[in-house]
Structures are given as C-alpha cells and as structure tokens.
GROMACS .gro file of C-alpha atoms in nm:
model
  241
    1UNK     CA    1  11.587  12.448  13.819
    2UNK     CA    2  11.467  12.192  13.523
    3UNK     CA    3  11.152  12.036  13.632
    4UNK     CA    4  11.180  11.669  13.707
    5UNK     CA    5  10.979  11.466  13.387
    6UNK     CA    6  10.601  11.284  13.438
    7UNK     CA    7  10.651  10.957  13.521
    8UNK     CA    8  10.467  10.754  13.286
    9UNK     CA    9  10.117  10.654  13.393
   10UNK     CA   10  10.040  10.278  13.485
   11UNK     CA   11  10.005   9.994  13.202
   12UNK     CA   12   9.677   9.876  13.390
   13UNK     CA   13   9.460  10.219  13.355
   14UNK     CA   14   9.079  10.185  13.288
   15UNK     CA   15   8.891  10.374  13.101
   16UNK     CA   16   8.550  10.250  13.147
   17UNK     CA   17   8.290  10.522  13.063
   18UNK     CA   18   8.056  10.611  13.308
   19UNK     CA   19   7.759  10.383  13.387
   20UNK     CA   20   7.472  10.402  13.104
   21UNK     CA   21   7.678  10.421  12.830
   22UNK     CA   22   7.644  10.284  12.546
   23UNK     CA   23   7.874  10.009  12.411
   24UNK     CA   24   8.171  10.027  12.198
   25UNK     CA   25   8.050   9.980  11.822
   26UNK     CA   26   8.295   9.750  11.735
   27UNK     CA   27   8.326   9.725  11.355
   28UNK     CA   28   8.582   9.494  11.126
   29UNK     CA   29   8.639   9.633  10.751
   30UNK     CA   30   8.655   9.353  10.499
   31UNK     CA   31   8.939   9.426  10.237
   32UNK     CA   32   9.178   9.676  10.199
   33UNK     CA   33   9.063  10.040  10.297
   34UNK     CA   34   9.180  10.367  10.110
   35UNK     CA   35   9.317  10.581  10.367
   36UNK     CA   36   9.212  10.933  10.250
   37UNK     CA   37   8.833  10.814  10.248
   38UNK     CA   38   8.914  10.635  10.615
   39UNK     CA   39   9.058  10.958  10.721
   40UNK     CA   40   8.741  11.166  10.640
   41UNK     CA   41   8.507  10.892  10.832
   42UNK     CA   42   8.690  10.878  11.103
   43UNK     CA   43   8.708  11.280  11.170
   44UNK     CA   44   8.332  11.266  11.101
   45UNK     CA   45   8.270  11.001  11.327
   46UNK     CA   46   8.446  11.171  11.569
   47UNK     CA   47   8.278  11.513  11.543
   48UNK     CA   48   7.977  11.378  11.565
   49UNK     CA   49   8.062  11.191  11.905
   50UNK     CA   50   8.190  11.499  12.029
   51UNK     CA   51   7.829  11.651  11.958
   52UNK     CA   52   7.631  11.344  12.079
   53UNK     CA   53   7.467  11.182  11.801
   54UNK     CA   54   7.650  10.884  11.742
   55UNK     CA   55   7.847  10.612  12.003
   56UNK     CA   56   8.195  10.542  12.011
   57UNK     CA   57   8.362  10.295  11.787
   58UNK     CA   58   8.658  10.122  11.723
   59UNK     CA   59   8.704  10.052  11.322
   60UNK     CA   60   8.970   9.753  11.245
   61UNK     CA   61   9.107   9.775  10.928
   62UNK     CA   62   9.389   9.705  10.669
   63UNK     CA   63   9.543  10.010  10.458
   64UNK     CA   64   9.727   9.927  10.128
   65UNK     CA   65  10.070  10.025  10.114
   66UNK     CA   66  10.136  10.357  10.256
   67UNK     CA   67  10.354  10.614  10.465
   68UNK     CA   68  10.151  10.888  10.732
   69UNK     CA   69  10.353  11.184  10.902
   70UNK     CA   70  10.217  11.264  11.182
   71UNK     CA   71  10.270  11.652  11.373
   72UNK     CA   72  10.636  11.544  11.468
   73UNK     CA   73  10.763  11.436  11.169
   74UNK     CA   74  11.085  11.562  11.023
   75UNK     CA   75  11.105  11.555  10.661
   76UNK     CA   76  11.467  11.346  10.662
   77UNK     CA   77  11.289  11.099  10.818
   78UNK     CA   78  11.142  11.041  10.454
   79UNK     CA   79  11.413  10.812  10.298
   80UNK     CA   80  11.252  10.668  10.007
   81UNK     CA   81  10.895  10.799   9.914
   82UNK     CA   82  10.880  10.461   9.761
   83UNK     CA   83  10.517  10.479   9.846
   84UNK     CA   84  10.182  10.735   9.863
   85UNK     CA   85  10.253  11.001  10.196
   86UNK     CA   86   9.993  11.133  10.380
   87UNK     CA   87  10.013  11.378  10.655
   88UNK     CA   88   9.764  11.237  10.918
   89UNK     CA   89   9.689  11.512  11.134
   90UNK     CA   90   9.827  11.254  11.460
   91UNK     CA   91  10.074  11.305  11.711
   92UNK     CA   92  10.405  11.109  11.626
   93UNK     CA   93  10.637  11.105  11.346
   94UNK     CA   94  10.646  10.851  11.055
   95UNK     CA   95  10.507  10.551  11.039
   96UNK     CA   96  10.372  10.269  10.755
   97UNK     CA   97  10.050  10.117  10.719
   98UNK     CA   98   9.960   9.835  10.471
   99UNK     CA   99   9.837   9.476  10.421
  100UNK     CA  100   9.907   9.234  10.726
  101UNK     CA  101   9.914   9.494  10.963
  102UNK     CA  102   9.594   9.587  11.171
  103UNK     CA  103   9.530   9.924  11.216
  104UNK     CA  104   9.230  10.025  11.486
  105UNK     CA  105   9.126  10.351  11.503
  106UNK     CA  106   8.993  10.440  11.824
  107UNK     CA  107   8.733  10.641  11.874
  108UNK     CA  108   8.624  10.745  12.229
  109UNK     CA  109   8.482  11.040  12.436
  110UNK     CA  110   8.704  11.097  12.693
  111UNK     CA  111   8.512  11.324  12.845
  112UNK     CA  112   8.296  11.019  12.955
  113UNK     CA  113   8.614  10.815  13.067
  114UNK     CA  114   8.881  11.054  13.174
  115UNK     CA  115   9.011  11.327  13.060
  116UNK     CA  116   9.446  11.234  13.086
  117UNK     CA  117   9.585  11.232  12.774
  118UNK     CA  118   9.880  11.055  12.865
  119UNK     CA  119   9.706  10.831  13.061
  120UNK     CA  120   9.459  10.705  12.778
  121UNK     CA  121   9.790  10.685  12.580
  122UNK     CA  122   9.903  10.419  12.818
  123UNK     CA  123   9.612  10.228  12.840
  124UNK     CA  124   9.615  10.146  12.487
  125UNK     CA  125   9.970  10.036  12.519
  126UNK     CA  126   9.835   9.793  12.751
  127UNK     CA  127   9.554   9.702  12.535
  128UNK     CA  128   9.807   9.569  12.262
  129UNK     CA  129   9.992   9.398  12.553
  130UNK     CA  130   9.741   9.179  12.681
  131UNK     CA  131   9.642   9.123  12.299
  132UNK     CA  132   9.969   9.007  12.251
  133UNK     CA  133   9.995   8.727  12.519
  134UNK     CA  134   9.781   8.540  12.370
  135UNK     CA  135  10.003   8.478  12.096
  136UNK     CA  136  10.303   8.390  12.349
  137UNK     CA  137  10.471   8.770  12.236
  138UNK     CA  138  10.600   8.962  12.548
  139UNK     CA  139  10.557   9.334  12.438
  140UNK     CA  140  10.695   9.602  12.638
  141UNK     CA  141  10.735   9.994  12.676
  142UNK     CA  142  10.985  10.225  12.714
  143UNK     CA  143  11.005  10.562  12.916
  144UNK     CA  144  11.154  10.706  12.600
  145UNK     CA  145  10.966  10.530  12.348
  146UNK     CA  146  10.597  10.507  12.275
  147UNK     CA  147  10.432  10.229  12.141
  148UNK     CA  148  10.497   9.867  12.218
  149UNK     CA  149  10.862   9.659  12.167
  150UNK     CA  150  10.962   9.346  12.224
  151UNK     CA  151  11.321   9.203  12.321
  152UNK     CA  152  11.536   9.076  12.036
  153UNK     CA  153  11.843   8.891  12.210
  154UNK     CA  154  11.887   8.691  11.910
  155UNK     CA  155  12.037   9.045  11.740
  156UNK     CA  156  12.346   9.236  11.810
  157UNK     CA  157  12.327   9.464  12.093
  158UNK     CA  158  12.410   9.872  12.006
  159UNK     CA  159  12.744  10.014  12.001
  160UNK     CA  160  12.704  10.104  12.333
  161UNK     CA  161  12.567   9.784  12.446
  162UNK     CA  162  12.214   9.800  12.495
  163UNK     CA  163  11.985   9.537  12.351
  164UNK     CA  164  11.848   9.528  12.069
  165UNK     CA  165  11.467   9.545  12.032
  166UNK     CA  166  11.205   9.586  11.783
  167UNK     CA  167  10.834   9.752  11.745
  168UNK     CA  168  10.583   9.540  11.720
  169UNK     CA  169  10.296   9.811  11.743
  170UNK     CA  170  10.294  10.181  11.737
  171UNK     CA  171  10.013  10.443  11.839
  172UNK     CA  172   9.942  10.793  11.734
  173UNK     CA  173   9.656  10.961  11.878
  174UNK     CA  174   9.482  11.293  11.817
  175UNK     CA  175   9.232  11.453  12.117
  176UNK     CA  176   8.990  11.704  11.999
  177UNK     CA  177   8.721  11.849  12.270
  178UNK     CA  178   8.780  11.503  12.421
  179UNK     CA  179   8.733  11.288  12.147
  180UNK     CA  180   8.998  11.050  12.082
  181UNK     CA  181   9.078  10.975  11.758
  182UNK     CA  182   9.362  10.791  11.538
  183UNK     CA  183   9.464  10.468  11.766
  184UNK     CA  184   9.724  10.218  11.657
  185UNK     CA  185   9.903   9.982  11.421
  186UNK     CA  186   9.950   9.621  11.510
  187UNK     CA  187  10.201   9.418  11.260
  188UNK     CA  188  10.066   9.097  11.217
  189UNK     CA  189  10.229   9.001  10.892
  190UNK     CA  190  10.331   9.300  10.655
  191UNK     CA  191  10.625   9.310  10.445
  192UNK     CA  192  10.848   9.446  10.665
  193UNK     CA  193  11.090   9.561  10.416
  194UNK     CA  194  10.820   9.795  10.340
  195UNK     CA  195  10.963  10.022  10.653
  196UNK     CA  196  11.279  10.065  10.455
  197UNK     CA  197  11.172  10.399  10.307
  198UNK     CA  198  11.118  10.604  10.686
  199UNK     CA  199  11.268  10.624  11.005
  200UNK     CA  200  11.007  10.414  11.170
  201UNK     CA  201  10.869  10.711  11.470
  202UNK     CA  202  11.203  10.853  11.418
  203UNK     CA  203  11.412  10.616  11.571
  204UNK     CA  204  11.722  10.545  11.355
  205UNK     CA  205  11.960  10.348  11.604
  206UNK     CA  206  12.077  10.009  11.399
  207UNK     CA  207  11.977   9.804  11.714
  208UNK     CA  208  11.607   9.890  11.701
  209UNK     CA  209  11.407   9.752  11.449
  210UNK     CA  210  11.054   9.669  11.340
  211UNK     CA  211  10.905   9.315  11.408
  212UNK     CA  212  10.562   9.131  11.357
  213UNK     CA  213  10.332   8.810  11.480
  214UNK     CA  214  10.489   8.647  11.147
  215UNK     CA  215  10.853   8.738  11.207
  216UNK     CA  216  10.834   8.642  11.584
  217UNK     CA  217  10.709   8.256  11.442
  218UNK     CA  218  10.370   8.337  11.569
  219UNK     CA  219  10.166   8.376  11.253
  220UNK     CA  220   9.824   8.349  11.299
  221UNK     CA  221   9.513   8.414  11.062
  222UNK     CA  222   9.386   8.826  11.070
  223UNK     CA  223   9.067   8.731  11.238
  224UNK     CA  224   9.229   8.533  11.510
  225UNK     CA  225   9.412   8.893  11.601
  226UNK     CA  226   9.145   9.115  11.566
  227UNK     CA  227   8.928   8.816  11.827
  228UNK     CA  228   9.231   8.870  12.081
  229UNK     CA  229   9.238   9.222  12.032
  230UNK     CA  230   8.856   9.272  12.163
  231UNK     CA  231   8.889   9.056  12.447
  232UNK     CA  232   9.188   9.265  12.566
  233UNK     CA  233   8.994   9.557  12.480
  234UNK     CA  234   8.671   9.468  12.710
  235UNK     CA  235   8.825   9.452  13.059
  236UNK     CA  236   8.995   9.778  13.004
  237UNK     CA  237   8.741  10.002  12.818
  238UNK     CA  238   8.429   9.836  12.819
  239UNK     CA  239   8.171   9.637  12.631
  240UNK     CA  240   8.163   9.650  12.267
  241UNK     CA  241   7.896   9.551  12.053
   0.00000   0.00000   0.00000
C-alpha cells in the first residue's frame, strides 16, 4: 500500500526561538552583491551559528544577473546559459537572481526554534505573504508547488483548463546541524525576460509564469519592500535588530 503524502504544514507557524535569545541581526547590503563571495559568508555565518559564536541573521540583498541550480536541478532545465551558473548547494531546481529582485538569506538555528524542516519551509512562505499584503498582492501556495504564486485571470487558462498563475517569490533552503541557510527571492522589479533562459523551479507548463511588484502595477521603491518584509518577519520569528 502507497503511503498517503504529508499534508502541508500551516501558513501561520512560529518560529520564535526560545526565551533569551538574542535578536535577529537584521542587515541590508547596499549595491549589487557578487554571489560567489555571498555564498562563502553566508556558509561561514552559518557554521559559526551552528557552533555558537555568532547570532542569527537575515542578509537582504540584490545579486547581478545570474542563474543558481540548486540539488534538483536537471540540466535541460538550462535553456539559454545566457548568463553566469552557479550550483548553490540549495534544495530546488533553477532559479534567477539579479537587480530588482530581493533576495534574503535566512539564517537561523533551528535547533532553538524547531526542528521541522517542512514546517520552517512554510513559515517563510507565510513570511512573503503577509509581506505582500501590504502592497495589495494576494500570494498563494500550492500543495504541488513551493514558493509563493499569485492568480493571473487576466491570462489564458492551460489546455486543460486550469488557471493560469505566476511566481512571485521562490525559496530554496539548505539545513545543516540545524542551521538554516539559503532563504528566498522576492521579485520586486527585475527584468523578467531575464527568466527566459531556465525552467523557472522546473515548471514548464505555458500557463504558469513568473510575475513581480512592478508587473502586478504595484511598484514600489526597494527600501519600502525590504521595511514590509521585517515587519512580516517580527510576529513570526522574532525581534530583529
């Protein structure tokens, strides 16, 4: 008999570390951020919270243009290497980073929170959520999907009629002796055309698509996102400092 699949956790977990702790760094990189050299800070940053000398962080930042595979990712996703590819160590598949879109790379002992993978997975999804309200964006999730959608009735539904939707944000984690590492990509304003050269997180169906703030008609300024995203981020994982 096939085991019957997890039903995906809750949208409202917390993950509030246990009391004492020590806030959230919460750091904002000015610029554009080469990715290798991000890559190597975070995995430092994260060993060294998984040995206790240094707090957790979150580390906001833009990437210049870009494609990451992540431990899924099938090479004929890879359409047009139109632009520098990185394997990222992450779960998922493939997915772009570069200017307009904010990429937060969470870093958090779980060990102090709770150790449930899939659950921590779905709190972030929540995270970009509620960070997305504020803008007037509904963003969703799918049982078969991770990462966060929103409805596009305005586009033709698939061939066997269901709606068409695009991503608006996409995660990829990695978990090593608890510490969470990697986070997720929130498209503000990118070039979206960009996308082009993968299969965004493998999902080739003509009906979904990739979307942003700016293509929704809800442009707003980088640090206007980034202020929404740490409000959302306080009731659900803490204080940040």
């Amino acid at each position: 008999m096939t085991a019957s699949p997890r039903p995906r956790p809750a949208l409202n977990q917390r993950f509030f570390p246990v009391p004492g702790s020590a806030p959230v760094e919460w750091v904002v990189a000015p610029g554009v951020v080469d990715y290798e050299g991000a890559l190597a800070e975070m995995e430092l940053r994260a060993d060294r919270i998984a040995r206790g000398e240094a707090s957790e962080r979150v580390w906001l930042l833009e990437h210049p243009p870009l494609y990451t595979a992540g431990t899924s990712a099938k090479p004929a996703d890879l359409l047009d290497a139109r632009f520098p590819v990185y394997r990222a160590g992450r779960g998922g598949q493939f997915t772009y980073h570069g200017p307009g879109q904010r990429v937060a790379y969470v870093m958090l002992d779980l060990r102090r929170r709770r150790q449930d993978a899939r659950a921590y997975v779905a709190a972030l999804e929540g995270w970009l959520i509620d960070a997305l309200a504020a803008f007037g964006v509904t963003g969703e999730t799918r049982e078969d999907r991770v990462g966060v959608w929103v409805a596009r009735p305005d586009k033709p539904r698939g061939l066997d009629g269901s709606p068409a939707e695009d991503k608006i944000a996409a995660i990829g984690v990695r978990i090593r002796r608890w510490v969470a590492f990697h986070g997720v990509a929130l498209n503000v304003a990118p070039d979206l055309s960009h996308f082009a050269g993968i299969v965004p997180c493998g999902i080739g169906e003509a009906h979904y698509g990739v979307t942003s703030l700016a293509d929704l008609g809800r442009g707003a300024p980088m640090a206007e996102v980034d202020r929404a995203l740490r409000r959302a981020f306080e009731p659900r994982f803490g204080a940040t400092a």
